[in-house]
Coordinates of C-alpha atoms and ligand atoms in Angstrom, one line a residue:
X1 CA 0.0 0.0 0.0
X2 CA 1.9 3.5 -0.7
X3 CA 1.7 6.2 2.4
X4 CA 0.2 8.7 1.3
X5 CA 3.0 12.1 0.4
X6 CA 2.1 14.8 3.4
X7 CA 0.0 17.5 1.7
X8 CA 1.5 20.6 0.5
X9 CA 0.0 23.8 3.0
X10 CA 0.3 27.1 2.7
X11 CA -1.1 28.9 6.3
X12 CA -2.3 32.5 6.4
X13 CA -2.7 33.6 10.8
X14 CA -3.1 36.3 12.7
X15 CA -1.6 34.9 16.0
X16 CA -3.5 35.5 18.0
X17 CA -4.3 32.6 20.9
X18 CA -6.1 29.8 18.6
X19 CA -3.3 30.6 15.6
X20 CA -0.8 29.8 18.0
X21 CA -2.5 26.0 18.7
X22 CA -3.6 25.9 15.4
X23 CA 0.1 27.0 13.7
X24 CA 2.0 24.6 16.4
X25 CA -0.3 21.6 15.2
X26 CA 0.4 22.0 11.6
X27 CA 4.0 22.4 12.4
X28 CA 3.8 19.0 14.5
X29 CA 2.0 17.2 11.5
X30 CA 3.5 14.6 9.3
X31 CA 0.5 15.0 7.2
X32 CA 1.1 18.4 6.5
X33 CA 4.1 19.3 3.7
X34 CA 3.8 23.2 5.7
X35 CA 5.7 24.9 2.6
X36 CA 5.1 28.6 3.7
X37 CA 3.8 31.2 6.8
X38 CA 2.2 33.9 6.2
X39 CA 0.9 36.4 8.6
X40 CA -2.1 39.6 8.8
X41 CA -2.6 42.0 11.3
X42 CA -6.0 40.3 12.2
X43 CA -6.2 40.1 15.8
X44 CA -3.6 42.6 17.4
X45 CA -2.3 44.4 14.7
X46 CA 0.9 43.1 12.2
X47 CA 3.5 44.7 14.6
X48 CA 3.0 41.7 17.0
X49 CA 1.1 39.2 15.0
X50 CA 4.3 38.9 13.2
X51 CA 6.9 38.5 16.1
X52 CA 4.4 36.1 17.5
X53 CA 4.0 33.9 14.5
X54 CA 8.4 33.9 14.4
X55 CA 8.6 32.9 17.9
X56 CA 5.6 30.2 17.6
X57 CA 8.0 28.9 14.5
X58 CA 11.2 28.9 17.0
X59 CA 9.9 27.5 19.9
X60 CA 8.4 24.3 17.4
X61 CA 11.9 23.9 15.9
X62 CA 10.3 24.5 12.7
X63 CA 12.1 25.7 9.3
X64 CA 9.0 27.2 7.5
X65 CA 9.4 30.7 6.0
X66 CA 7.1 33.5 7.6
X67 CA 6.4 35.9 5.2
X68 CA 4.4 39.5 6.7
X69 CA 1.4 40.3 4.9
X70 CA -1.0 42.7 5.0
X71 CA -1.7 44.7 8.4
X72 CA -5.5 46.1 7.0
X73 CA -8.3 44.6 5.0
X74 CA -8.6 45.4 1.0
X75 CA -11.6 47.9 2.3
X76 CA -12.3 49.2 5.4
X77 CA -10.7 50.2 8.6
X78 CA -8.2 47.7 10.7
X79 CA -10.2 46.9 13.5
X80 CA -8.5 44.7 16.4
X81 CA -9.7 41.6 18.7
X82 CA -7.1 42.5 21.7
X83 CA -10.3 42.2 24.5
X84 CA -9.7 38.3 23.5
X85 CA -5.9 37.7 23.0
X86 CA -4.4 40.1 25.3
X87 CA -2.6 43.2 23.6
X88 CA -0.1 40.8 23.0
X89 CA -1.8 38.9 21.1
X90 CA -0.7 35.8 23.2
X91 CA -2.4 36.3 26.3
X92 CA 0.7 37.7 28.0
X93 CA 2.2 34.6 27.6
X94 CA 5.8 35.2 26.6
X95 CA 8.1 33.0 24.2
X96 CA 11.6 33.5 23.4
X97 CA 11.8 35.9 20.3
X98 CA 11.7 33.6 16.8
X99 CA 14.0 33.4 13.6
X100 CA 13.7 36.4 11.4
X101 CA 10.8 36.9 8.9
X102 CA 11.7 36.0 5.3
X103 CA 12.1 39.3 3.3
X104 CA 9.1 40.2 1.0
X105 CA 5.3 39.9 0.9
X106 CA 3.2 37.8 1.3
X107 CA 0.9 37.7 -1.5
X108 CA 4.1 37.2 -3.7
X109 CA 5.2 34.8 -1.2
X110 CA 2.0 33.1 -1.4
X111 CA 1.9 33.7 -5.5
X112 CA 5.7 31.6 -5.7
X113 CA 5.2 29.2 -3.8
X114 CA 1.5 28.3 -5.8
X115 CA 3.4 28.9 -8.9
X116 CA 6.3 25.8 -7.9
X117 CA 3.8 23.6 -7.1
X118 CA 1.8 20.9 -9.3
X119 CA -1.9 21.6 -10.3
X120 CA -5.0 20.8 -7.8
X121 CA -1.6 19.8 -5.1
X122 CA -1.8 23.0 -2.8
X123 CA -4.0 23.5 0.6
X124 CA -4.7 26.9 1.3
X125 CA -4.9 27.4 5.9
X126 CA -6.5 30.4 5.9
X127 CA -7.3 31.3 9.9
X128 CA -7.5 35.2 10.0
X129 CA -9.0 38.1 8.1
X130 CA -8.4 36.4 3.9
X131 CA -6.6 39.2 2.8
X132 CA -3.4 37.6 2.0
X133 CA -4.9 34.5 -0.1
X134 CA -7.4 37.1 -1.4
X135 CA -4.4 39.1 -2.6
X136 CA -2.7 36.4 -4.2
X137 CA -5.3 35.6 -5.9
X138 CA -7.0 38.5 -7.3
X139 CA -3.2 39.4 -8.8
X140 CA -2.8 35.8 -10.4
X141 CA -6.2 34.5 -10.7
X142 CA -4.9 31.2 -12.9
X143 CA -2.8 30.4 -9.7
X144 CA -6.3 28.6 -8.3
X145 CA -5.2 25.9 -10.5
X146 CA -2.5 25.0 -8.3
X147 CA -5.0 24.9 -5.3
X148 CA -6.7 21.8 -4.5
X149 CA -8.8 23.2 -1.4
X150 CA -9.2 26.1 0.9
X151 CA -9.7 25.6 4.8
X152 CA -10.8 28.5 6.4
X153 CA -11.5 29.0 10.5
X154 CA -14.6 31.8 9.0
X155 CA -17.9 33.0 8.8
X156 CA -21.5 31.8 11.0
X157 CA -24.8 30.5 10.4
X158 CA -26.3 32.6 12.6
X159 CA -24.8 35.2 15.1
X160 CA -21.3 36.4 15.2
X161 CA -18.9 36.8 17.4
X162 CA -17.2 40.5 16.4
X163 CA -21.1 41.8 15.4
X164 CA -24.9 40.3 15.8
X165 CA -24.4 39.3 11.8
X166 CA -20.3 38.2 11.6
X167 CA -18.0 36.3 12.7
X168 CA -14.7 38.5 13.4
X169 CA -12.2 37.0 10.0
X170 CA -15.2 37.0 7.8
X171 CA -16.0 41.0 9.3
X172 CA -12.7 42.3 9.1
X173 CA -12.3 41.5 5.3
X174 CA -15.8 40.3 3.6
X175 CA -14.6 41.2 0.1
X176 CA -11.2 39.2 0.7
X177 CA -13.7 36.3 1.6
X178 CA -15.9 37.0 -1.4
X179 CA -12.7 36.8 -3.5
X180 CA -11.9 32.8 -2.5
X181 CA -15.8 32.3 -2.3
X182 CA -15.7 32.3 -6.2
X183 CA -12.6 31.5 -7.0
X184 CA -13.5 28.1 -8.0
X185 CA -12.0 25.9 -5.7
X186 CA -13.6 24.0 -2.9
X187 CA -13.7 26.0 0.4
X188 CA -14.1 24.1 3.6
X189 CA -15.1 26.2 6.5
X190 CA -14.8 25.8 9.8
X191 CA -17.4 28.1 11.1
X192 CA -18.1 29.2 14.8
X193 CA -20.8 26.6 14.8
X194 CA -18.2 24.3 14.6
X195 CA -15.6 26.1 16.3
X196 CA -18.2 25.7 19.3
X197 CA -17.8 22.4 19.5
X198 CA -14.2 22.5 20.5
X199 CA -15.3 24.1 23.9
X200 CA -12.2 24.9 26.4
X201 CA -12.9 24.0 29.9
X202 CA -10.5 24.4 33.0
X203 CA -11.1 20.5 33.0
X204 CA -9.5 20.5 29.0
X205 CA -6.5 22.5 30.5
X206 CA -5.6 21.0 33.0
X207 CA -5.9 17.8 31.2
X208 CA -3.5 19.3 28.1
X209 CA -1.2 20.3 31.0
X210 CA -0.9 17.0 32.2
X211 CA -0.1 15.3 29.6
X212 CA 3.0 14.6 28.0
X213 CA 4.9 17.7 26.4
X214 CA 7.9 20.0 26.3
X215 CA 7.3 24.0 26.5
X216 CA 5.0 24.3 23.7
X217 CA 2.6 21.8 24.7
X218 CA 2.5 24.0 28.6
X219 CA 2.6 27.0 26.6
X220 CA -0.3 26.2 25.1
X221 CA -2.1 25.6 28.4
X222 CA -1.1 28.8 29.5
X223 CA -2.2 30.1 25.9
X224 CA -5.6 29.0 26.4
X225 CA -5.9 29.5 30.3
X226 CA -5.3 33.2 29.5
X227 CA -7.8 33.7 27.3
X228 CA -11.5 35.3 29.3
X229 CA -14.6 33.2 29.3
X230 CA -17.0 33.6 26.5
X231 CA -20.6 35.5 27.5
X232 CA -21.5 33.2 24.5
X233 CA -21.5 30.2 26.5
X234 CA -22.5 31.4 30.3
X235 CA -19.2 32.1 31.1
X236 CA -17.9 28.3 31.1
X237 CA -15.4 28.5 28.7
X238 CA -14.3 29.4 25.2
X239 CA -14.4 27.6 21.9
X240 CA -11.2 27.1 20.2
X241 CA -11.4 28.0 16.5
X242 CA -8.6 27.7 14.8
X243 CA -7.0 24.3 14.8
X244 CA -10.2 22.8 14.1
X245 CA -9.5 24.4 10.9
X246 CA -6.0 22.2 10.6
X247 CA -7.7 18.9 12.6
X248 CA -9.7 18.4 9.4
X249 CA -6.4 18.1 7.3
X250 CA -5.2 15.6 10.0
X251 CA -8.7 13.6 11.0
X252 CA -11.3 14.4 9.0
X253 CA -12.9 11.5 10.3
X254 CA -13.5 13.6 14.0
X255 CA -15.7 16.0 11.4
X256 CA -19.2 15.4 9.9
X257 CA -19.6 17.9 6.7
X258 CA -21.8 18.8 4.0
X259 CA -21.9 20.5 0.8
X260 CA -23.5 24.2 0.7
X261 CA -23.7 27.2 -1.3
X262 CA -22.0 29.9 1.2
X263 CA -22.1 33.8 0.3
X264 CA -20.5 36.8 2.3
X265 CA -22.8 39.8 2.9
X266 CA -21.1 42.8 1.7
X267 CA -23.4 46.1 2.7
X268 CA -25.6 46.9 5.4
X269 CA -25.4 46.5 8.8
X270 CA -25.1 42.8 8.3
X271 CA -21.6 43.2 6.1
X272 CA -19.2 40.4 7.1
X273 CA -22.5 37.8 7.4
X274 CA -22.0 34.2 5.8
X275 CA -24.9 33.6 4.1
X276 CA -24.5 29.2 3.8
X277 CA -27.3 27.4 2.2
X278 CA -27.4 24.6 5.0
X279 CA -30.7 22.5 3.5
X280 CA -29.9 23.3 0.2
X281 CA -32.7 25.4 0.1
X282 CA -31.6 28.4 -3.2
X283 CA -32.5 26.0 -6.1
X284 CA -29.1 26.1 -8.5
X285 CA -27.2 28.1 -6.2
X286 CA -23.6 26.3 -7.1
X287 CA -22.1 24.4 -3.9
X288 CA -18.8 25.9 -3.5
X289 CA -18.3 25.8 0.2
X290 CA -18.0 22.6 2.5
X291 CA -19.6 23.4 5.8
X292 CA -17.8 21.2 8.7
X293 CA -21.1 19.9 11.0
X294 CA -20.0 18.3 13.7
X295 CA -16.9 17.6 15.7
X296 CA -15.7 14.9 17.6
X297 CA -14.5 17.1 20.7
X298 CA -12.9 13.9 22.6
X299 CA -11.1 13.0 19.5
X300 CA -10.0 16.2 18.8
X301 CA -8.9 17.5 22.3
X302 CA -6.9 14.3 22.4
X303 CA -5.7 14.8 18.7
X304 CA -4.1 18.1 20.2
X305 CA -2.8 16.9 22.6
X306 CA -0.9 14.3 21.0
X307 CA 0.2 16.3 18.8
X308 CA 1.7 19.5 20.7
X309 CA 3.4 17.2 22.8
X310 CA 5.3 15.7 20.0
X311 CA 6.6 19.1 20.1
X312 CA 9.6 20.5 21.6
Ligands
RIB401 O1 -13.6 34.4 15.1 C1 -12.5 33.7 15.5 C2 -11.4 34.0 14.6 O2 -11.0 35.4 14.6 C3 -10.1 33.2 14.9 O3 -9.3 33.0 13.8 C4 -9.4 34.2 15.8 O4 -8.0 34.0 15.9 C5 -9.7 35.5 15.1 O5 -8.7 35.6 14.1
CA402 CA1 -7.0 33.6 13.8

């Protein structure tokens, strides 16, 4: 039987508390070929998003180039999610400083490394505000031939978490996300219905922290033990977005999914809303999104933990 080759990625975050799980479980992942970093201002603002996504790199041991991207959305104002990850961006949790960036930006980053690689072969990661795949894109539209899927930690079905209509990456840059929405490649998203279903209790941390690891796998813990409990769920907790986003690359058999048609409001008070088709219910509407149902939370709290402590 061959193994399978690990899948060429290319990840896009905003580190940001999830990113940093989410970034350290690709980086542990013999599944994943991680060819490229690259980094937005998203939650706290490119002037630490950056340094944090170098020193997450570092403290993995990992080789991957970070590339900086853009610090603002293609429209709009930068608007920043600090109330959640600290000023920091980490939750005052503090890591020895990382390698340096690689030179450049990264929408050409993004644009090369699509370019050297084989058609329908390339995984786009995308767990911020889309801007930097959006970029890439929208300068080298034949480049989506090289793409074989886009994962993105995005959008709602129903209320969001930065207004009552959107989720905070799909608000920040809607017409970023309306770019990959039609860009003719499959986009799986890991929405915060989803992202729910990863809930963080003090019993999940302190379970993390007991398990095996070296300093990322207790950074981590302190990672997600510095982050406030979410009104959204009484208080008890937080959901953990982002590396639900990179557990479907690794178990997609943790995930139940289906096929939708998924839009992004771009106007009104409800700009930044996914509008997904759950039920199939807009007769011809084309199905380019895969909407992630249901998640095995056991499997994938136990997936993480596995995983970070593989790490250094
Ligand atoms: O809404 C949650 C998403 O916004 C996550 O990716 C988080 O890191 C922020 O970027
Ligand atoms: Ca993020």
């Amino acid at each position: 039987m061959t193994a399978t080759l690990p899948r060429p990625v290319l990840l896009d975050c905003d580190p940001g508390t999830d990113d940093a799980l989410a970034l350290w479980l690709a980086l542990a992942a013999p599944e994943i070929d991680l060819r490229l970093v690259t980094v937005a201002g998203g939650n706290v603002g490119l002037a630490r998003t950056l340094p944090n996504a170098l020193a997450l790199v570092g403290l993995a041991g990992g080789r991957v180039p970070v590339v900086a991207g853009a610090d603002r959305p293609l429209l709009g104002r930068f608007r920043d999610e600090a109330a959640v990850h600290g000023a920091d961006g980490l939750g005052g949790v503090v890591l020895p400083p990382g390698p340096a960036a690689t030179p450049g930006l990264a929408m050409d980053a993004i644009r090369a490394a699509l370019r050297a690689a084989a058609p329908d072969s390339v995984t786009l990661v995308g767990l911020g505000p889309a801007t930097n795949f959006a970029l890439a894109l929208a300068a080298e539209p034949a480049l989506r031939d090289r793409v074989a899927e886009i994962v993105l930690m995005t959008g709602a079905l129903g209320e969001g978490n930065w207004s009552a209509a959107a989720e905070f990456n799909a608000a920040m840059d809607p017409e970023a996300l309306a770019i990959l929405l039609a860009c003719g490649r499959p986009v799986t998203l890991a929405t915060l219905d989803l992202t729910a279903q990863a809930f963080v209790t003090p019993a999940r941390i302190e379970a993390l922290r007991a398990a095996p690891g070296g300093a990322c796998l207790r950074a981590a813990a302190d990672i997600l033990a510095s982050v406030p409990p979410s009104r959204r769920f009484g208080f008890r907790g937080v959901a953990l977005h982002d590396p639900c986003a990179v557990a479907w690359l690794l178990a997609p058999a943790l995930f139940t999914a289906r096929a939708v048609a998924v839009a992004v409001v771009l106007d009104g008070p409800d700009r930044g809303r996914t509008r997904i088709d759950r039920w199939g219910r807009d007769q011809g509407a084309a199905l380019n999104g895969r909407f992630l149902e249901t998640l095995d939370a056991e499997g994938f709290f136990a997936l993480l933990a596995a995983r970070l402590g593989a790490l250094p």
